[in-house]
CSV table of C-alpha atoms and ligand atoms in Angstrom, one decimal:
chain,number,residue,atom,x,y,z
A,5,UNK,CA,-133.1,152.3,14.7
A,6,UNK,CA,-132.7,148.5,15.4
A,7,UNK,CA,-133.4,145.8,13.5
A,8,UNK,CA,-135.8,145.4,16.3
A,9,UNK,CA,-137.5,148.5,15.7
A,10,UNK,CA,-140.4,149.9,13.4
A,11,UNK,CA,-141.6,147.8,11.1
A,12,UNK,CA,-144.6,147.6,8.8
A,13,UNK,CA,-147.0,145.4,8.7
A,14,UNK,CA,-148.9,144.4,5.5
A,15,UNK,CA,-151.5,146.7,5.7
A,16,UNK,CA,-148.8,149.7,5.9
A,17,UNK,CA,-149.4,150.1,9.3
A,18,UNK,CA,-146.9,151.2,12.1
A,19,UNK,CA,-146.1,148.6,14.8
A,20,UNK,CA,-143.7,148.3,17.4
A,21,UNK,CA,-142.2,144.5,17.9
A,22,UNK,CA,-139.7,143.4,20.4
A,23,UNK,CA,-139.5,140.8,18.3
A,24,UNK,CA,-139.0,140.1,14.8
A,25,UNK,CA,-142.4,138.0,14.0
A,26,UNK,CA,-142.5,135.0,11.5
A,27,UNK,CA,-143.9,136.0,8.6
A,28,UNK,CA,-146.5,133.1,9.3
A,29,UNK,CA,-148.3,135.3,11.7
A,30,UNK,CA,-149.2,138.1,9.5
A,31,UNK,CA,-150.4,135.5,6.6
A,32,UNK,CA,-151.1,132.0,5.7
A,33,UNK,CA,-150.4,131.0,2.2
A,34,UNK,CA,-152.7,128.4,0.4
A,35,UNK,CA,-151.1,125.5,-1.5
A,36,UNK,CA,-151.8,127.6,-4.7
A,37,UNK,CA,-150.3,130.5,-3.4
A,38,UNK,CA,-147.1,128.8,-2.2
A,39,UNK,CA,-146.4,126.7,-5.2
A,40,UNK,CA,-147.9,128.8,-8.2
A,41,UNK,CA,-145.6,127.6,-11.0
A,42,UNK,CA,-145.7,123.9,-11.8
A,43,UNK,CA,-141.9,124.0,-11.0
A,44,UNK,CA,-138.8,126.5,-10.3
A,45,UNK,CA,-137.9,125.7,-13.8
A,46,UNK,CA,-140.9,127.3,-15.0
A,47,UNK,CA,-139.3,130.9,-13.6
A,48,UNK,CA,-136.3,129.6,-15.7
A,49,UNK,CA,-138.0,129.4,-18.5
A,50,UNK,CA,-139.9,132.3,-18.6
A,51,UNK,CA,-136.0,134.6,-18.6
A,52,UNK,CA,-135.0,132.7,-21.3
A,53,UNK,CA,-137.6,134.2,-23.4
A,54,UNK,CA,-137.1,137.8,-22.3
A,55,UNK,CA,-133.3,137.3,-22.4
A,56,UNK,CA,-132.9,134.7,-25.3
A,57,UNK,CA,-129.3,134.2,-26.6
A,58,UNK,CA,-128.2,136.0,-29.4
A,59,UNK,CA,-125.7,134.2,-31.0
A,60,UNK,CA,-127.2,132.4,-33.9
A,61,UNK,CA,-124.5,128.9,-34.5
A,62,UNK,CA,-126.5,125.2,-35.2
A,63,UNK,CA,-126.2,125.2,-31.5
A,64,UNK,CA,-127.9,127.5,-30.6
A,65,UNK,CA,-130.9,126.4,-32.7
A,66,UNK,CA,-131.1,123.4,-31.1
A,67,UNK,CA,-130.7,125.0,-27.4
A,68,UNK,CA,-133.7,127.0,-28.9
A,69,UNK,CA,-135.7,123.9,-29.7
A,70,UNK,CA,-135.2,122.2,-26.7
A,71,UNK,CA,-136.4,125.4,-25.0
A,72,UNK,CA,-139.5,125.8,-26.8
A,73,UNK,CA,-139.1,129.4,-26.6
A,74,UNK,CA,-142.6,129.5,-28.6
A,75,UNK,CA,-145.0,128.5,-26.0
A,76,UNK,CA,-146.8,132.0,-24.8
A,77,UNK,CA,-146.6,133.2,-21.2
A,78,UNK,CA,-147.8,130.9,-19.1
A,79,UNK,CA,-150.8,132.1,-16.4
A,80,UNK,CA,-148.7,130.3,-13.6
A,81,UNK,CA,-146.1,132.8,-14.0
A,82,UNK,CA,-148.3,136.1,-14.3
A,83,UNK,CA,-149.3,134.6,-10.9
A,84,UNK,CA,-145.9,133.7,-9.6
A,85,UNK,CA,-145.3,137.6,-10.1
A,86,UNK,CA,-148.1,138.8,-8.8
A,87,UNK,CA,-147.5,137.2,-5.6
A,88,UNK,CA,-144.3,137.9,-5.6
A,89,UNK,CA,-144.6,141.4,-6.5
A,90,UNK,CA,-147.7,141.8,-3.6
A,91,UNK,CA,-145.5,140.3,-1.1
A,92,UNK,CA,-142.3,141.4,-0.7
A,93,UNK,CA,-142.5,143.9,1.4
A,94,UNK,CA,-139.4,145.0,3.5
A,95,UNK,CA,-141.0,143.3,6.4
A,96,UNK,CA,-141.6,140.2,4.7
A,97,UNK,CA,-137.9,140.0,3.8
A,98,UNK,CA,-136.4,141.1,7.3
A,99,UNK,CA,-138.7,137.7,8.7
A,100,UNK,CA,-137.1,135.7,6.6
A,101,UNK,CA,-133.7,137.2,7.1
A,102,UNK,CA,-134.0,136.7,10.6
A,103,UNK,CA,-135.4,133.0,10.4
A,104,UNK,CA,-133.0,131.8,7.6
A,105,UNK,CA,-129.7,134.1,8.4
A,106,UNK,CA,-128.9,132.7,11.4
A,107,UNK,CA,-128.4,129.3,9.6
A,108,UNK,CA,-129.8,126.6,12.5
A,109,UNK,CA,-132.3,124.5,10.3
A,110,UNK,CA,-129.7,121.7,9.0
A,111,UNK,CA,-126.1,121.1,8.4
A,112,UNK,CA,-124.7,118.6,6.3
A,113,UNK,CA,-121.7,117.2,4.6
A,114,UNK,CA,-121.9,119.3,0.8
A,115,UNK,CA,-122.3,116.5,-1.6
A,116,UNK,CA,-125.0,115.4,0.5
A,117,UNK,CA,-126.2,118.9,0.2
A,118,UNK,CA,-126.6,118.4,-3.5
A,119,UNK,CA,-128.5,115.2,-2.4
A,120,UNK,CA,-130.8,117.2,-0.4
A,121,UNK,CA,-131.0,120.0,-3.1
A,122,UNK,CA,-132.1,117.2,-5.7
A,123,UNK,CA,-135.1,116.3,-4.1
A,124,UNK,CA,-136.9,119.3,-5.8
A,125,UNK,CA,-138.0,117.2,-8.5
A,126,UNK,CA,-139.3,118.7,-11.5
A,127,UNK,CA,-142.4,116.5,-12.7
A,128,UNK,CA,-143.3,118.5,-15.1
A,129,UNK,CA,-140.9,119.4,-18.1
A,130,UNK,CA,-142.0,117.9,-21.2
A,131,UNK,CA,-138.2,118.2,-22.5
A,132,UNK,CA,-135.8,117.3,-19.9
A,133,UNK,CA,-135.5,115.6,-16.6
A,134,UNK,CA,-132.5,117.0,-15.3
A,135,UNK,CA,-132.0,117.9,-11.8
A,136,UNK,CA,-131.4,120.6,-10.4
A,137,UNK,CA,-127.2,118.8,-9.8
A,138,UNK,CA,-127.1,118.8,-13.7
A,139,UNK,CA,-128.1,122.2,-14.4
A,140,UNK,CA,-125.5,123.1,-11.5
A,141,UNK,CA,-122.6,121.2,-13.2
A,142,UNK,CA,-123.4,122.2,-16.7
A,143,UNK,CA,-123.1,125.8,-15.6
A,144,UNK,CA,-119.7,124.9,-13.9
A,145,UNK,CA,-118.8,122.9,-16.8
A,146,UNK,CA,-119.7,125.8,-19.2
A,147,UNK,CA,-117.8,128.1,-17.1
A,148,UNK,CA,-114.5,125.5,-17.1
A,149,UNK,CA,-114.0,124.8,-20.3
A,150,UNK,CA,-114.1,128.8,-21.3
A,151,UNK,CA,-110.9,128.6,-18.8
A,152,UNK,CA,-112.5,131.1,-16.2
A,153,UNK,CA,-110.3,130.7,-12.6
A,154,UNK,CA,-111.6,128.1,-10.5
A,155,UNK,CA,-113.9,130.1,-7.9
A,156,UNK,CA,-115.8,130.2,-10.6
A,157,UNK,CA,-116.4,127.0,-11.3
A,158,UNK,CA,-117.2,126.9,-7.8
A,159,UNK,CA,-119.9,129.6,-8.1
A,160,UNK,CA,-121.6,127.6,-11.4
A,161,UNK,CA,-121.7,124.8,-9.0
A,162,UNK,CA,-122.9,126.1,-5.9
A,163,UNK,CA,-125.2,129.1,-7.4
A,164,UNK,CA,-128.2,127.5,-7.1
A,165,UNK,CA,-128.4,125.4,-3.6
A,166,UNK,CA,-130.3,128.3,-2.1
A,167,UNK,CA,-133.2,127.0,-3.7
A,168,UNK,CA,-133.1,124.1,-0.6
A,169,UNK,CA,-135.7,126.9,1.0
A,170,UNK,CA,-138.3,125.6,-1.0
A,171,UNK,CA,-138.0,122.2,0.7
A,172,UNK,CA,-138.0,124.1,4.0
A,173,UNK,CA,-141.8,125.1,3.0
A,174,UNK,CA,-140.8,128.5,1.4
A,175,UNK,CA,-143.8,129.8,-1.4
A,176,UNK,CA,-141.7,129.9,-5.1
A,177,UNK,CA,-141.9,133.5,-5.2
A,178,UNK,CA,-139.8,133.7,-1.7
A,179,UNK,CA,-136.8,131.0,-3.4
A,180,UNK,CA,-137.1,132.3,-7.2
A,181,UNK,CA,-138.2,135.1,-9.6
A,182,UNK,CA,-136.1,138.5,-10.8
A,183,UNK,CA,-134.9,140.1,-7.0
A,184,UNK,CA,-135.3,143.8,-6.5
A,185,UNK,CA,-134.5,146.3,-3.5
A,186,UNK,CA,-137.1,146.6,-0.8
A,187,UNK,CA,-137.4,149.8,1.1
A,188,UNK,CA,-137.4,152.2,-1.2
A,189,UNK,CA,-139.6,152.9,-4.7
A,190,UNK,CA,-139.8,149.7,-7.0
A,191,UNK,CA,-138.4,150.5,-10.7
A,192,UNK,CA,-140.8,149.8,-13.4
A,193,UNK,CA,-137.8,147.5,-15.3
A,194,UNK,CA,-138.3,144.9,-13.0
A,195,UNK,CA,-140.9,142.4,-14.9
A,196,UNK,CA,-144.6,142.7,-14.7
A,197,UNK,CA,-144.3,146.4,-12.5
A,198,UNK,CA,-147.8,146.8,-12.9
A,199,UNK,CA,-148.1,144.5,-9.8
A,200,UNK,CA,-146.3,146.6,-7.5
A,201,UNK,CA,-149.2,148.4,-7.1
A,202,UNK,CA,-150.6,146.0,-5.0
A,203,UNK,CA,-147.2,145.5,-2.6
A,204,UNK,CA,-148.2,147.7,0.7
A,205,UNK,CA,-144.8,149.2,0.6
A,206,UNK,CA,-145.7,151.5,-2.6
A,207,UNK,CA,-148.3,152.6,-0.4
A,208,UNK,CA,-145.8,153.4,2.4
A,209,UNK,CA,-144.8,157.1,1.9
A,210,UNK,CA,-140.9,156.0,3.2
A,211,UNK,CA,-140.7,152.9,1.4
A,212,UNK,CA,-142.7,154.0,-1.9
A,213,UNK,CA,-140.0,157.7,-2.1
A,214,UNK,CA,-137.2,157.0,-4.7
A,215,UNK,CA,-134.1,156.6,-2.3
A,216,UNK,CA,-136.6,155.0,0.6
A,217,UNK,CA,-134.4,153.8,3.5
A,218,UNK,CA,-131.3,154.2,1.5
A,219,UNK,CA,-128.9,157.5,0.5
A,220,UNK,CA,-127.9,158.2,-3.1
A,221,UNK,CA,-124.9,155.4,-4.5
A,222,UNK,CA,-124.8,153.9,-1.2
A,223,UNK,CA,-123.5,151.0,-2.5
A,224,UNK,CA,-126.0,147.7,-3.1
A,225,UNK,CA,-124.2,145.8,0.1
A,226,UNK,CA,-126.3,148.6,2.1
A,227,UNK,CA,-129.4,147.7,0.3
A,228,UNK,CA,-131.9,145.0,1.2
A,229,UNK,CA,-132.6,143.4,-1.7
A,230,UNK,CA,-136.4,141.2,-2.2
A,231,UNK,CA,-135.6,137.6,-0.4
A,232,UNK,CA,-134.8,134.9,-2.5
A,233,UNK,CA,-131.9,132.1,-2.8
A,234,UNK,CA,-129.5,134.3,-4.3
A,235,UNK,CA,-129.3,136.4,-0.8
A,236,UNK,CA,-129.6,133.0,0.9
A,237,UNK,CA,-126.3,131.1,-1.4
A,238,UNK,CA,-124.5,134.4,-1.1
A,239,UNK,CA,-124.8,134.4,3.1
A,240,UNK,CA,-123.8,130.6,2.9
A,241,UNK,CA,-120.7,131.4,0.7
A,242,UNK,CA,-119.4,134.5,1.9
A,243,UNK,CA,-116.8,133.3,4.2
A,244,UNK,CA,-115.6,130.7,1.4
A,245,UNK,CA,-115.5,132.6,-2.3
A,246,UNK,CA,-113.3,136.0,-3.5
A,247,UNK,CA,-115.3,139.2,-4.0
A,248,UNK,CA,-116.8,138.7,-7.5
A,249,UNK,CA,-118.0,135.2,-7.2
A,250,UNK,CA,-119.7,136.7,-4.4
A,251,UNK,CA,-121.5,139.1,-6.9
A,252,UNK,CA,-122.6,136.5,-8.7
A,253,UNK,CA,-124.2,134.7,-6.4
A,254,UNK,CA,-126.4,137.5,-4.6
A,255,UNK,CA,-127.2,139.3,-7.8
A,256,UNK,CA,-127.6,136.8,-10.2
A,257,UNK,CA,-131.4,137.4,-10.4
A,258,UNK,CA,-131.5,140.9,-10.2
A,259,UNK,CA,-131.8,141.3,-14.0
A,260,UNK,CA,-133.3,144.8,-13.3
A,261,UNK,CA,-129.7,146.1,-12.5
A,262,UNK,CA,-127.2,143.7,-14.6
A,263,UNK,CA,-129.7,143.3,-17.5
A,264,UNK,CA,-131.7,146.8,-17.8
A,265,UNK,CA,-129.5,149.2,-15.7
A,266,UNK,CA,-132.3,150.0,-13.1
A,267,UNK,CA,-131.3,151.1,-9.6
A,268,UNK,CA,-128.1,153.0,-10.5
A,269,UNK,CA,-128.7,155.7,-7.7
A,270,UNK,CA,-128.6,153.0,-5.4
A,271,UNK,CA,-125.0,151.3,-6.9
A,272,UNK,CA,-121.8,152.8,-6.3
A,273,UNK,CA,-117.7,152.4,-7.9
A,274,UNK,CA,-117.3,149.2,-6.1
A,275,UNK,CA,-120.4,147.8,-7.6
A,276,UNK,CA,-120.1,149.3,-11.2
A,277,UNK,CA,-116.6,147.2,-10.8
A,278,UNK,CA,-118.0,144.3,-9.8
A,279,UNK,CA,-121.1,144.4,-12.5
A,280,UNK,CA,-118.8,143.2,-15.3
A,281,UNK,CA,-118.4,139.8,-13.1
A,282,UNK,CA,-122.1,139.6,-12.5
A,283,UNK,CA,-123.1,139.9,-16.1
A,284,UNK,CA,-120.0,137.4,-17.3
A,285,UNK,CA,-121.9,134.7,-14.9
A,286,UNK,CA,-125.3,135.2,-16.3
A,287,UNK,CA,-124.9,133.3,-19.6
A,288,UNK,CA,-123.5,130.0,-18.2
A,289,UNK,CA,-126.5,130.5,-16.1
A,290,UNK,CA,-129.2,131.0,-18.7
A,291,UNK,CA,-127.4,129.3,-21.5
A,292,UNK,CA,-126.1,126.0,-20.7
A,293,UNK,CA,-129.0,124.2,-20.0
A,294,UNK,CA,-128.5,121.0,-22.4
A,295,UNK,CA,-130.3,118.1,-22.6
A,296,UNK,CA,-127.2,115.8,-22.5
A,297,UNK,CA,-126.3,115.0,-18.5
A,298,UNK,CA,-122.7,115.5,-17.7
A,299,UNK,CA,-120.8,112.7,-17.4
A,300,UNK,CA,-120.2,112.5,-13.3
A,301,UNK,CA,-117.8,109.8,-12.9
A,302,UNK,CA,-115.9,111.4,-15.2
A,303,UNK,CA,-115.5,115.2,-13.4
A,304,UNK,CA,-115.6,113.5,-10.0
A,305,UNK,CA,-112.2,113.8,-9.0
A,306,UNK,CA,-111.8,117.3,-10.4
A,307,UNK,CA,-115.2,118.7,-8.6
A,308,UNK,CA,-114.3,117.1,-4.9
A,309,UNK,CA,-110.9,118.6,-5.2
A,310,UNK,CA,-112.6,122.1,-5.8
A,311,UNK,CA,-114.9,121.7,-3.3
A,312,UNK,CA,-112.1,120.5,-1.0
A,313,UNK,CA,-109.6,123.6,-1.7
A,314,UNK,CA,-113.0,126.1,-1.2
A,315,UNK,CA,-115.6,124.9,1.5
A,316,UNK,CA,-115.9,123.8,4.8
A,317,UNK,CA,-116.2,120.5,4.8
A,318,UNK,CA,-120.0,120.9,6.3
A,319,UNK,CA,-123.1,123.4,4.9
A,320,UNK,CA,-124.9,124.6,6.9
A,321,UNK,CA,-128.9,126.1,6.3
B,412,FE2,FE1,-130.5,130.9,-9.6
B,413,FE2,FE1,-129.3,128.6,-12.2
């Protein structure tokens, strides 16, 4: 069946579209709806405490502080996951596949992608205010001076810019939050499952079935995963980055799979391989959040030559 095909619409029902419909015609968001958490980093935050670091050095103490891994959940992030959880529904995600993967909104030379990228301002950390560049090069930076090859660098650097779909109007739980599969039954180790309940797909007798759309270890590059800016970085890179930094990208928030081993009927050899590269990635993600900016002038040079030997020398969204 096409892309063009069946698809469901939120209430579960059967419809026929000759064309894929914006998402905007099935339902309008409200302000609170779009933007529950007070900022992406929020989402950040709230990983850190169910994935804290375990080593225990001086440095890690003071990471901890400057986390404030006390503070309790926060209400804006219950809510961030229960819309997220309500609605991703496989027909959610194709819409935005088809408006975001064909990448016509903007193109632009990178660094001023990074320009673009920073003006997601975060207003509301009591501890830090470092952009989202910073947290990008002090993942990079992390991941350079443990001597990893330099793709890698490039993925620390470039993990995050999918999170520009927020400043194309995007609600927080369509940029950020833990990704899972669509199309097939949601696993109860993906955070707060209790909210799947009220996603139309686990009504959906296809969609709600263990395997769903998919067939046993087909292999998670025939699996659609919940829409996010993993996906999105991923489909902007692919052309540019070897196979694992690839990995990292698309499945750097699914925490269900590299965190908690969920969805292994869905994975198959060439993903098992490539799991050790996802899970290396993850702590330079989580873990190198510092309050001390990186000195740019200094790791100019070194990032534009990176940039230079990896990426077109235009993005395009
Ligand atoms: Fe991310
Ligand atoms: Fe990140």
């Amino acid at each position: 069946m096409s892309i063009q095909g069946i698809l469901f619409d939120l209430n579960g029902t059967f419809r026929k579209f000759n064309k894929l419909p914006a998402m905007s015609n099935l339902k309008t968001f409200t302000q609170s709806e779009i933007a529950p958490l007070s900022s992406l980093d929020e989402w950040e935050e709230d990983v850190l405490k169910r994935y804290p670091e375990q080593e225990s050095s001086a440095k890690t103490k003071e990471k901890k502080a400057f986390r404030n891994y006390e503070t309790p959940v926060r209400d804006t992030v219950r809510e961030f996951y229960r819309l997220n959880h309500t609605y991703q529904t496989f027909d959610f995600v194709q819409s935005k596949r088809n408006e975001y993967l064909q990448f016509g909104k903007r193109e632009m030379p990178v660094w001023d992608a990074f320009q673009f990228l920073n003006q997601l301002v975060d207003d509301s950390d009591p501890d830090t205010d470092l952009d989202q560049f910073q947290h990008l090069l002090q993942t990079s930076e992390a991941i350079r001076a443990d001597g990893h090859p330099d793709w890698m660098v490039l993925v620390g650097l470039m993990h995050d810019m999918g999170k520009v779909l927020c400043l194309f109007g995007e609600p927080q739980w369509a940029v950020v939050g833990d990704t899972f599969p669509v199309g097939c039954a949601h696993s109860d180790k993906v955070v707060y499952p209790e909210f799947f309940d009220l996603n139309p797909d686990s009504k959906n007798p296809v969609f709600s079935s263990d395997l769903g759309l998919y067939k046993h270890n087909c292999g998670l590059r025939n699996v659609t995963m919940s829409w996010g800016h993993d996906e999105y970085v991923y489909q902007m890179m692919k052309e540019s980055l070897p196979e694992p930094g690839l990995y990292m990208l698309r499945y750097h928030s699914f925490y269900a799979w590299h965190r908690e081993g969920a969805y292994d009927y869905l994975v198959d050899d060439h993903d098992r391989e490539m799991l050790k590269w996802v899970k290396l990635f993850n702590p330079y993600d989580l873990y190198s959040k510092n309050p001390e900016p990186p000195d740019w002038t200094r790791l100019k040079p070194y990032y534009e030559q990176l940039v230079n030997k990896y990426l077109p020398a235009t993005i395009k969204f």
